CSV table of N, CA and C and ligand atoms in Angstrom, one decimal:
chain,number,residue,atom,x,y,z
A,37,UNK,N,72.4,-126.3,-35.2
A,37,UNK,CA,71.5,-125.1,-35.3
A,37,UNK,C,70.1,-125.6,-35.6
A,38,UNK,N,69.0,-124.7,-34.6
A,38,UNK,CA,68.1,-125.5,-34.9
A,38,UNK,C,67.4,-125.0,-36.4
A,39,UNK,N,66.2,-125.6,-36.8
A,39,UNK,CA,65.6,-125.5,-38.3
A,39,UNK,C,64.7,-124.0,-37.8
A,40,UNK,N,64.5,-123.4,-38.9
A,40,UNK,CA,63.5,-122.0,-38.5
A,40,UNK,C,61.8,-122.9,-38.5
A,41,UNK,N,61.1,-121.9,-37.7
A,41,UNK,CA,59.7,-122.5,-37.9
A,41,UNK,C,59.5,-121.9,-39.5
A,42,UNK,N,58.4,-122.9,-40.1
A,42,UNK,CA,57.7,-123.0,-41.4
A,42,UNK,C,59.0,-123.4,-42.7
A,43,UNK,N,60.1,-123.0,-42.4
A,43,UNK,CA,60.8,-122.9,-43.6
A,43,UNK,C,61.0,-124.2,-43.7
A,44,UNK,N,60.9,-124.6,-44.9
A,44,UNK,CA,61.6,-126.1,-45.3
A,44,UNK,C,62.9,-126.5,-46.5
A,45,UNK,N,63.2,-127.2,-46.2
A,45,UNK,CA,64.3,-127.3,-47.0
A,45,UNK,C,66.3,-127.9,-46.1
A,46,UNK,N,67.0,-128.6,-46.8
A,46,UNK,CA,67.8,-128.7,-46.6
A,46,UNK,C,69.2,-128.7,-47.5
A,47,UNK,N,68.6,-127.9,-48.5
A,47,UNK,CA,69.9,-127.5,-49.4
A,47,UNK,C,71.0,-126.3,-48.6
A,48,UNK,N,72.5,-126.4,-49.3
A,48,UNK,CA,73.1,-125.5,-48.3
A,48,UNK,C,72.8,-123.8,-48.5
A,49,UNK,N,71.6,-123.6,-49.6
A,49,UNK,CA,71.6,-122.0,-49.1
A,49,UNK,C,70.6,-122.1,-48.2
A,50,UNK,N,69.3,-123.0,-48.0
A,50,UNK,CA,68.7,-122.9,-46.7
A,50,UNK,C,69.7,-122.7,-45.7
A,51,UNK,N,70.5,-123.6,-45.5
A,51,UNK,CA,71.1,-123.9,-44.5
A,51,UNK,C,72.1,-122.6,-44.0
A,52,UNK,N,72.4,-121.8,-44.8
A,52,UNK,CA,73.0,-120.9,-44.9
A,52,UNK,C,71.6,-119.3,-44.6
A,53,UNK,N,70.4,-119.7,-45.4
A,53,UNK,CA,69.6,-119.0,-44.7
A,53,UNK,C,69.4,-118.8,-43.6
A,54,UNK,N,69.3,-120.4,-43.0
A,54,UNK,CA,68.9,-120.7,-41.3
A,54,UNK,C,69.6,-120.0,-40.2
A,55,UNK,N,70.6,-120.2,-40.3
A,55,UNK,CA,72.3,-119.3,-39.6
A,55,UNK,C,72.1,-117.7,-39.8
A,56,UNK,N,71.7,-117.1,-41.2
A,56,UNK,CA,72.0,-115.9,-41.0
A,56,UNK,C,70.2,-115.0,-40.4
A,57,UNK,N,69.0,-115.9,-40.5
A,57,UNK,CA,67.6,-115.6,-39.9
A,57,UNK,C,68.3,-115.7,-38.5
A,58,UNK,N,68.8,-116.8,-37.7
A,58,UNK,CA,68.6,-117.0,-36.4
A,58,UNK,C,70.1,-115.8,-35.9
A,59,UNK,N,71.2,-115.6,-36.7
A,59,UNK,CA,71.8,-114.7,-36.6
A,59,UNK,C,71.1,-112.8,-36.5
A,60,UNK,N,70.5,-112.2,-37.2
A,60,UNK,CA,70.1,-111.2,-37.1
A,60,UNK,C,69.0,-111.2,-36.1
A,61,UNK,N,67.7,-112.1,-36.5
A,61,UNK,CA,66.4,-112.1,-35.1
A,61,UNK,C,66.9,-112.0,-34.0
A,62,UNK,N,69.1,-112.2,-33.2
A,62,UNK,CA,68.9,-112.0,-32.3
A,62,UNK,C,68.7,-110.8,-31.8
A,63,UNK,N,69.2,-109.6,-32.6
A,63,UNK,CA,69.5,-108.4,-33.1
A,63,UNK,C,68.4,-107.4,-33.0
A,64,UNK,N,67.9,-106.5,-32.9
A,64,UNK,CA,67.3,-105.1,-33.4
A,64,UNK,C,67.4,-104.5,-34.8
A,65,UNK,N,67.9,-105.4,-36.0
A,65,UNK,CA,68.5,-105.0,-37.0
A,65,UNK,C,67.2,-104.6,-38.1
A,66,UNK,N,67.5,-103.9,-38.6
A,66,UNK,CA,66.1,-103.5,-39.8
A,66,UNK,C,67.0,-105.0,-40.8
A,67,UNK,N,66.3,-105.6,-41.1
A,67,UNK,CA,66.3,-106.5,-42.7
A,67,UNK,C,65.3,-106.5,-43.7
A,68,UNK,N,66.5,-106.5,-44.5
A,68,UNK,CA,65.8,-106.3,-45.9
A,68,UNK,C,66.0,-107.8,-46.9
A,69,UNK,N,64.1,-107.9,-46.9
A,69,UNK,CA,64.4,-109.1,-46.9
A,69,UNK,C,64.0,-109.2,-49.1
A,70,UNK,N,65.1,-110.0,-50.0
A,70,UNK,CA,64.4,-109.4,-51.4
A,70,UNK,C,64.8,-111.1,-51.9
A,71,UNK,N,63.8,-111.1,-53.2
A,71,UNK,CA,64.1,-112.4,-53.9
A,71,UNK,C,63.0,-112.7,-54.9
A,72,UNK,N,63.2,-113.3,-55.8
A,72,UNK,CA,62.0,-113.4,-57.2
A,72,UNK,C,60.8,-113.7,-56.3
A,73,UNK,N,59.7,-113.9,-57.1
A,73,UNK,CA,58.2,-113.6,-56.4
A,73,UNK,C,58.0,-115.7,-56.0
A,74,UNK,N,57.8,-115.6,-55.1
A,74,UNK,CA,57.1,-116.8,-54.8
A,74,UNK,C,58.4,-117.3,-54.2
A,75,UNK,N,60.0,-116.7,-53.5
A,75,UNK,CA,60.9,-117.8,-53.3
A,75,UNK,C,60.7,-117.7,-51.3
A,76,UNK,N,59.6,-117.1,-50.8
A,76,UNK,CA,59.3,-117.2,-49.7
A,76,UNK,C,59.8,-116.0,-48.6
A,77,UNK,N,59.8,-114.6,-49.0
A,77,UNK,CA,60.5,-114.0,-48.6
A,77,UNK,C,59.1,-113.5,-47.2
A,78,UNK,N,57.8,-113.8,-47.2
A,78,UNK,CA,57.2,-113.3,-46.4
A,78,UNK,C,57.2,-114.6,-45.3
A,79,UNK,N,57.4,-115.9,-46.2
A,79,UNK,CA,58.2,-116.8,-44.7
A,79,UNK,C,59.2,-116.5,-43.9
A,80,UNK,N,60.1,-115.8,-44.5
A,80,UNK,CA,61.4,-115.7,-44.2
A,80,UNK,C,60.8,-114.6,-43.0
A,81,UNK,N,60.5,-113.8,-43.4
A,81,UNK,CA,59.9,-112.2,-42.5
A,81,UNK,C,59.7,-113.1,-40.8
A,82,UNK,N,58.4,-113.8,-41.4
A,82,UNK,CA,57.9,-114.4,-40.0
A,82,UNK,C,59.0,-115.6,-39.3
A,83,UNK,N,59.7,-115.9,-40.1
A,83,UNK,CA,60.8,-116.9,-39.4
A,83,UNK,C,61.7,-115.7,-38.3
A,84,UNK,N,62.1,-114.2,-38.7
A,84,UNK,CA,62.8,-113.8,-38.5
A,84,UNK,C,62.3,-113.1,-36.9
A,85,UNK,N,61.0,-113.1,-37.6
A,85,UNK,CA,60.2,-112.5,-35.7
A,85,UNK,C,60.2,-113.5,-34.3
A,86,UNK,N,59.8,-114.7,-35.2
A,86,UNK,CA,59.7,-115.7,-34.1
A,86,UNK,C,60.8,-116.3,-33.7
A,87,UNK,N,62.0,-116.2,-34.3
A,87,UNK,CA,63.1,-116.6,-33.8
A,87,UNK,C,63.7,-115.8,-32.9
A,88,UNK,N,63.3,-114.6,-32.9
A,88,UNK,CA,63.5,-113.3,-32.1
A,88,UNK,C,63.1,-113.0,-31.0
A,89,UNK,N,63.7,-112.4,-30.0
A,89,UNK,CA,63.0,-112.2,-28.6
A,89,UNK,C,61.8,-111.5,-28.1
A,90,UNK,N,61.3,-110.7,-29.8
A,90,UNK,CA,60.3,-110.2,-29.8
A,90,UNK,C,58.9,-111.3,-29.9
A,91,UNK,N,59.4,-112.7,-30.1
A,91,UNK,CA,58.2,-113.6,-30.5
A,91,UNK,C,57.2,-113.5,-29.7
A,92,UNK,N,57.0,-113.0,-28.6
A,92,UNK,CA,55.9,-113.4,-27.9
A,92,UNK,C,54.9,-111.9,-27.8
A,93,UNK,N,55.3,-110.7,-28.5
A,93,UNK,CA,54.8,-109.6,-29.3
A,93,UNK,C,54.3,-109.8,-30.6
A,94,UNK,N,53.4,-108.7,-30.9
A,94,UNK,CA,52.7,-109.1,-32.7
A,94,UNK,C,53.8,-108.8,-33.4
A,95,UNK,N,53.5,-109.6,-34.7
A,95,UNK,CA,54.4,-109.2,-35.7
A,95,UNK,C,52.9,-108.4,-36.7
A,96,UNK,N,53.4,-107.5,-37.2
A,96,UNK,CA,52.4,-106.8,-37.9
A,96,UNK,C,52.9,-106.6,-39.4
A,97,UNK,N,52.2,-107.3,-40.3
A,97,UNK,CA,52.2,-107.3,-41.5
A,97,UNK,C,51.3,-106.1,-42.2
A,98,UNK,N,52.5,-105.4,-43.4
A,98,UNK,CA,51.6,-104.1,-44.0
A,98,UNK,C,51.8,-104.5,-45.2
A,99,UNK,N,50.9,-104.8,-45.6
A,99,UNK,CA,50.8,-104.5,-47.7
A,99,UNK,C,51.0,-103.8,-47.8
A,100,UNK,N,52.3,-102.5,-48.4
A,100,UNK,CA,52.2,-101.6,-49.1
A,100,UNK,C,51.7,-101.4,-50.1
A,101,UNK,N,51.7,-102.1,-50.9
A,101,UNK,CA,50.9,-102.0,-52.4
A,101,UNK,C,49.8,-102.4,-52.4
A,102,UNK,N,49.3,-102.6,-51.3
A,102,UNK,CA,47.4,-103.1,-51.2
A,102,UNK,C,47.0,-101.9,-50.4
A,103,UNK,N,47.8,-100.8,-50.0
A,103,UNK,CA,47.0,-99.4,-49.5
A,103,UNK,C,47.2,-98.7,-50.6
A,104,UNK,N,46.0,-97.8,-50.8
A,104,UNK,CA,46.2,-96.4,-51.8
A,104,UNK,C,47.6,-95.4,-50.9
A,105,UNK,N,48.2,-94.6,-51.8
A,105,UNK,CA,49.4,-94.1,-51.7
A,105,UNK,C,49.1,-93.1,-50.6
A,106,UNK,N,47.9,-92.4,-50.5
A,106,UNK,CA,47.6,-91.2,-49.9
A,106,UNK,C,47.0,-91.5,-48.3
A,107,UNK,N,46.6,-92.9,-47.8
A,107,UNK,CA,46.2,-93.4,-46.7
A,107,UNK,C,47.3,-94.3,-46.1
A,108,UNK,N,48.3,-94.7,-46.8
A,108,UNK,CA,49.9,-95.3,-46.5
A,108,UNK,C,50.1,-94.4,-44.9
A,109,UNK,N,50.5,-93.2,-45.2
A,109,UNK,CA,51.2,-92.8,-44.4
A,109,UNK,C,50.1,-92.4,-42.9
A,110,UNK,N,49.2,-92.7,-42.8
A,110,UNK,CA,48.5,-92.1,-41.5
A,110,UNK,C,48.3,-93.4,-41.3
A,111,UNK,N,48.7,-94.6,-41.8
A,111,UNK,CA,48.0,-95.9,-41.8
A,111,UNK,C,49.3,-96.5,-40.8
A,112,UNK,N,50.6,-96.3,-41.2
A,112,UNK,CA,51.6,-96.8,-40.5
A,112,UNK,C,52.5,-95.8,-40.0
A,113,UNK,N,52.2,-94.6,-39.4
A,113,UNK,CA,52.4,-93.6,-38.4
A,113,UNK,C,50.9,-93.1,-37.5
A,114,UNK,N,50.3,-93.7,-38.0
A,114,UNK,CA,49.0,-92.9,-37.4
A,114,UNK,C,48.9,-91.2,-37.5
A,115,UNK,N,47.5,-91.0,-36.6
A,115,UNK,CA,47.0,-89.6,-37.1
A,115,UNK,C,46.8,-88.7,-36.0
A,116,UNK,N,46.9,-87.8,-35.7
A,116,UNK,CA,46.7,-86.8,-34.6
A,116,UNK,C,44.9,-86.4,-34.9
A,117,UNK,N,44.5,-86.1,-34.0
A,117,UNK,CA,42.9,-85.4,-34.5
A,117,UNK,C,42.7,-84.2,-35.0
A,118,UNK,N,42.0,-84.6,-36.3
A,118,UNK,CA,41.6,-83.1,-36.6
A,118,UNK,C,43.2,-83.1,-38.1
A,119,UNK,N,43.8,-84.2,-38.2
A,119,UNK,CA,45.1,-84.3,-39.1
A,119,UNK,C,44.5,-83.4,-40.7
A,120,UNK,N,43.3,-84.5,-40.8
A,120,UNK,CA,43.0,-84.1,-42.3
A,120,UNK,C,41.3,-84.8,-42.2
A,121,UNK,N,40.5,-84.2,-43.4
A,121,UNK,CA,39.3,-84.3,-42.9
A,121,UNK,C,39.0,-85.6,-43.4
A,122,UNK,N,37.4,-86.2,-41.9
A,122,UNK,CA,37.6,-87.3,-41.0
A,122,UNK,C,37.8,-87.8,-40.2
A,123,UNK,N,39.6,-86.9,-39.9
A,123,UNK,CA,40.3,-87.8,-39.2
A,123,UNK,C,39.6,-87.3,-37.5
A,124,UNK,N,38.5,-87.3,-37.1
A,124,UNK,CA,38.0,-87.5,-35.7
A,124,UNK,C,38.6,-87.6,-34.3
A,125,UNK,N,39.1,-88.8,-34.7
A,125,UNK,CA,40.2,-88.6,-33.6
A,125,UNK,C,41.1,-89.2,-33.7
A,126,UNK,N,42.0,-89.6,-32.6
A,126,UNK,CA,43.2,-90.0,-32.8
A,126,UNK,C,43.6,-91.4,-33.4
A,127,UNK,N,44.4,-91.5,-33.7
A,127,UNK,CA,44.5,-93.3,-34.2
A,127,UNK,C,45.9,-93.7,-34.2
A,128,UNK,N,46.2,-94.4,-33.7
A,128,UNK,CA,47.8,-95.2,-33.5
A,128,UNK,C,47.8,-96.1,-35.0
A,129,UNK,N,49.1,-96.2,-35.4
A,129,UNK,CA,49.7,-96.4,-36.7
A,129,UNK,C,50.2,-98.2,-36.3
A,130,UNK,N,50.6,-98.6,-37.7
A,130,UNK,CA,50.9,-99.7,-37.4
A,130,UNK,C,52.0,-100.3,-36.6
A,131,UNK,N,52.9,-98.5,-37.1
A,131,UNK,CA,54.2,-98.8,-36.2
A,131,UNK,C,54.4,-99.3,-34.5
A,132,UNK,N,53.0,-98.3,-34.1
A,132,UNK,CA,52.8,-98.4,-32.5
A,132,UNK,C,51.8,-100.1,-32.6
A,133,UNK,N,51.2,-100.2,-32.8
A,133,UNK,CA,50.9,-101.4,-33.2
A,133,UNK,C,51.9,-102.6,-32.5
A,134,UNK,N,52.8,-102.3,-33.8
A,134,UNK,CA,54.0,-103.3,-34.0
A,134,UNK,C,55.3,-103.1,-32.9
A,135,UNK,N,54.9,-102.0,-31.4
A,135,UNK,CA,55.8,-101.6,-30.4
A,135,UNK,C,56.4,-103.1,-29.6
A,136,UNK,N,57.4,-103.6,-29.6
A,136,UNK,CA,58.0,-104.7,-28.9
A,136,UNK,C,57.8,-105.6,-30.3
A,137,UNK,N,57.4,-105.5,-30.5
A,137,UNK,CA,57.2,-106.6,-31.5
A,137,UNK,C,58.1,-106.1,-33.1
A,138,UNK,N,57.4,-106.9,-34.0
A,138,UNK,CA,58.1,-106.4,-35.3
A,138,UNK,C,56.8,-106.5,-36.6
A,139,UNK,N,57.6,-104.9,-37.4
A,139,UNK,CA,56.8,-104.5,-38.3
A,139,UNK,C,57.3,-105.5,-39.9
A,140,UNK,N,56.3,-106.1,-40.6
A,140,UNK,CA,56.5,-106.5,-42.0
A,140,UNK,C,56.3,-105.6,-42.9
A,141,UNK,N,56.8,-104.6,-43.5
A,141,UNK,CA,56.9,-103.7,-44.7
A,141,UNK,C,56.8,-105.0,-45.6
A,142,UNK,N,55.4,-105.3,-46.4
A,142,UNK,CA,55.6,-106.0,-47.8
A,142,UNK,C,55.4,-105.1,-48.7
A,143,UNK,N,56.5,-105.2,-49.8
A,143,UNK,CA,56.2,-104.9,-50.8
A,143,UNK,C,56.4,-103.4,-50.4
A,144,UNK,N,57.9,-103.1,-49.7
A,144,UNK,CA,57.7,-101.7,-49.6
A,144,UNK,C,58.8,-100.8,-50.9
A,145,UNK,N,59.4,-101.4,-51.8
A,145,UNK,CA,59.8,-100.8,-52.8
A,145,UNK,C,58.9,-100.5,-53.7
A,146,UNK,N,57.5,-100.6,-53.6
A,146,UNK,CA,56.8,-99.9,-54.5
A,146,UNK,C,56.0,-98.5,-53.6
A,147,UNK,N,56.6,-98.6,-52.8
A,147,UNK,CA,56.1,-97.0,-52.2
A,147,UNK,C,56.6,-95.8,-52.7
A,148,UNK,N,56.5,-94.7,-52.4
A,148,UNK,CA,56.8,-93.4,-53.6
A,148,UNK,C,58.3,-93.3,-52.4
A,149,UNK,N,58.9,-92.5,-53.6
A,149,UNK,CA,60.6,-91.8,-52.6
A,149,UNK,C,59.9,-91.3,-51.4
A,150,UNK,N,59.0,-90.2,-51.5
A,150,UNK,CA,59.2,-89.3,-50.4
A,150,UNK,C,58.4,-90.1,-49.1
A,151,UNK,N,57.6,-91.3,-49.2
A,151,UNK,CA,57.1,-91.9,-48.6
A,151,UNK,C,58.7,-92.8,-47.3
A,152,UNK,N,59.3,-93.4,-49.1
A,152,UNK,CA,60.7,-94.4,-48.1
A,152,UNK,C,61.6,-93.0,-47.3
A,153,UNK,N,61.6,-91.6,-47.4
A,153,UNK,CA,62.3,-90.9,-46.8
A,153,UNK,C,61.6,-91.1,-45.2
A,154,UNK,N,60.4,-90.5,-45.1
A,154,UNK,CA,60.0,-90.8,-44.0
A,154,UNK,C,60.3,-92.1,-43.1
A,155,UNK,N,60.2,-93.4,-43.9
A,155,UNK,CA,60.3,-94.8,-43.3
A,155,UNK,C,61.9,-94.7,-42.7
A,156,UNK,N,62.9,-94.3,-43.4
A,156,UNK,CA,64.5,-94.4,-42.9
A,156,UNK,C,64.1,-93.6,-41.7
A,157,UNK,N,63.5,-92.7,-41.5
A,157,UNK,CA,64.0,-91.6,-39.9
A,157,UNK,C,63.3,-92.6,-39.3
A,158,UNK,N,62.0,-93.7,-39.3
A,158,UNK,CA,61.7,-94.1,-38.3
A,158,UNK,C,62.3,-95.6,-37.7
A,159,UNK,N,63.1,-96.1,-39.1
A,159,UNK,CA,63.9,-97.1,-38.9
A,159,UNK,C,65.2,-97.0,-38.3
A,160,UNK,N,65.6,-95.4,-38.6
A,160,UNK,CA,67.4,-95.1,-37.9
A,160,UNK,C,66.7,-94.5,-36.6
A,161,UNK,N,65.8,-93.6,-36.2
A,161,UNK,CA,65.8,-93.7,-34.5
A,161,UNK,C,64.7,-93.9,-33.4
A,162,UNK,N,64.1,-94.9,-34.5
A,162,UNK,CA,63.0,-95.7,-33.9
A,162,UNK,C,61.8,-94.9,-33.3
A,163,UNK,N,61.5,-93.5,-33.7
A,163,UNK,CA,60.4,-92.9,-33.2
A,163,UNK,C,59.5,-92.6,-34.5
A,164,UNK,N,58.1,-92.5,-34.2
A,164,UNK,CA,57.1,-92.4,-35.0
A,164,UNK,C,56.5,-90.9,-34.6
A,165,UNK,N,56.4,-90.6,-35.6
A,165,UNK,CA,55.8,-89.1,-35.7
A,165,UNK,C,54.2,-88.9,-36.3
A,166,UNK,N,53.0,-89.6,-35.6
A,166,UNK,CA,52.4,-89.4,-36.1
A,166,UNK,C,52.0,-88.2,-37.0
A,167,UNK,N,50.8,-88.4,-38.4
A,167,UNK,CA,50.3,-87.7,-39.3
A,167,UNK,C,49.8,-86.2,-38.6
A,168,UNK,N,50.0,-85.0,-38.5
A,168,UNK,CA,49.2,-83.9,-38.2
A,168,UNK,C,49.8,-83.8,-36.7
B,1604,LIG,N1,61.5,-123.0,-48.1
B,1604,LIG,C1,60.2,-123.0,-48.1
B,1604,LIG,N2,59.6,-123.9,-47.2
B,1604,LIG,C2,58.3,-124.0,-47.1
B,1604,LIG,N3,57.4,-123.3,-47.9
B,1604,LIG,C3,57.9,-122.4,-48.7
B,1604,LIG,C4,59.4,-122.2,-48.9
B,1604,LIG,N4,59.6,-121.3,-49.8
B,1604,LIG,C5,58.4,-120.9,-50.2
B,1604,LIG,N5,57.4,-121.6,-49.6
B,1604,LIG,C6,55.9,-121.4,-49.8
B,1604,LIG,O1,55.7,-120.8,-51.0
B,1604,LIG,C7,54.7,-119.8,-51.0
B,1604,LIG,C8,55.2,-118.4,-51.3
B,1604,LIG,O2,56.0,-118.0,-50.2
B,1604,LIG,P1,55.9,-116.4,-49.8
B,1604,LIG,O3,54.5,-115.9,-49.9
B,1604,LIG,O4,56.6,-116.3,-48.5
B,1604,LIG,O5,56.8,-115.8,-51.0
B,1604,LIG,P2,57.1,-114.3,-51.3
B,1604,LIG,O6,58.5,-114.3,-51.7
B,1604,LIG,O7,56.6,-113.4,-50.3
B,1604,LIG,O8,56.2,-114.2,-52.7
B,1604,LIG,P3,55.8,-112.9,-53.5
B,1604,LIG,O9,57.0,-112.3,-54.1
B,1604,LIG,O10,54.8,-113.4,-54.4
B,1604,LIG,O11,55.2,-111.9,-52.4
B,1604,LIG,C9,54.1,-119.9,-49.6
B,1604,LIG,O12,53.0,-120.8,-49.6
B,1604,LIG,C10,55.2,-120.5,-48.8
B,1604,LIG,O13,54.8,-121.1,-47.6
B,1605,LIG,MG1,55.3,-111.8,-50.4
């Protein structure tokens, strides 16, 4: 099996990592990727794109917890014109962004409930509803 790009290591949960990254990236599977702070889970994210057939598409990384709560959601659904005031005109979301490719939700357990309600409809049937 080959090694993931960036990850290092050869202990057997790497190794056991390695198998189950190159097992899902071949997939369409939503992963959830979780682990104490610093054990590499935003390596793991990008191991999981580029092992995937999406590699040669963006992988688009979102800070959740580096957007304020109220610009979250027009930010990664985008906005229709005229949504809410400002909004000028139209704007495509991260999701469309991230089309062929794959989206990085970091840090998306610190988003509000009704926010992760929205995220499951776009993760179970893969359409985006822009804001307005
Ligand atoms: N197995 C590994 N091989 C190579 N580098 C690693 C490995 N694990 C962690 N690192 C390095 O450790 C640092 C932290 O990794 P990363 O940012 O992916 O962790 P994280 O789980 O997202 O952390 P946080 O919880 O703070 O967001 C990075 O510089 C990363 O490259
Ligand atoms: Mg991280």
């Amino acid at each position: 099996m080959e090694d993931l790009p960036c990850v290092v290591g050869g202990h057997p949960s790497i190794q056991a990592l390695t198998a189950l990254v190159w097992k899902v990236a071949a997939t369409p599977a939503t992963v959830l990727i979780s682990g104490e702070s610093g054990t590499g889970k935003e390596l793991v994210a990008r191991a999981v794109h580029l092992c995937s057939p999406r590699a040669g598409r963006p992988l688009i990384p979102v800070n959740c917890a580096a957007i304020p709560a109220e610009l979250l959601e027009s930010e990664l659904f985008g906005h229709a014109r005229g949504a809410f005031t400002g909004a000028v005109a139209a704007r495509a979301g991260m999701f469309q962004l991230a089309d062929g490719g794959s989206i990085f939700l970091d840090e998306v357990g610190d988003t509000s409930p009704a926010l992760q309600t929205k995220l499951l409809r776009v993760l179970q049937d893969g359409n985006v509803r822009p804001v307005g």
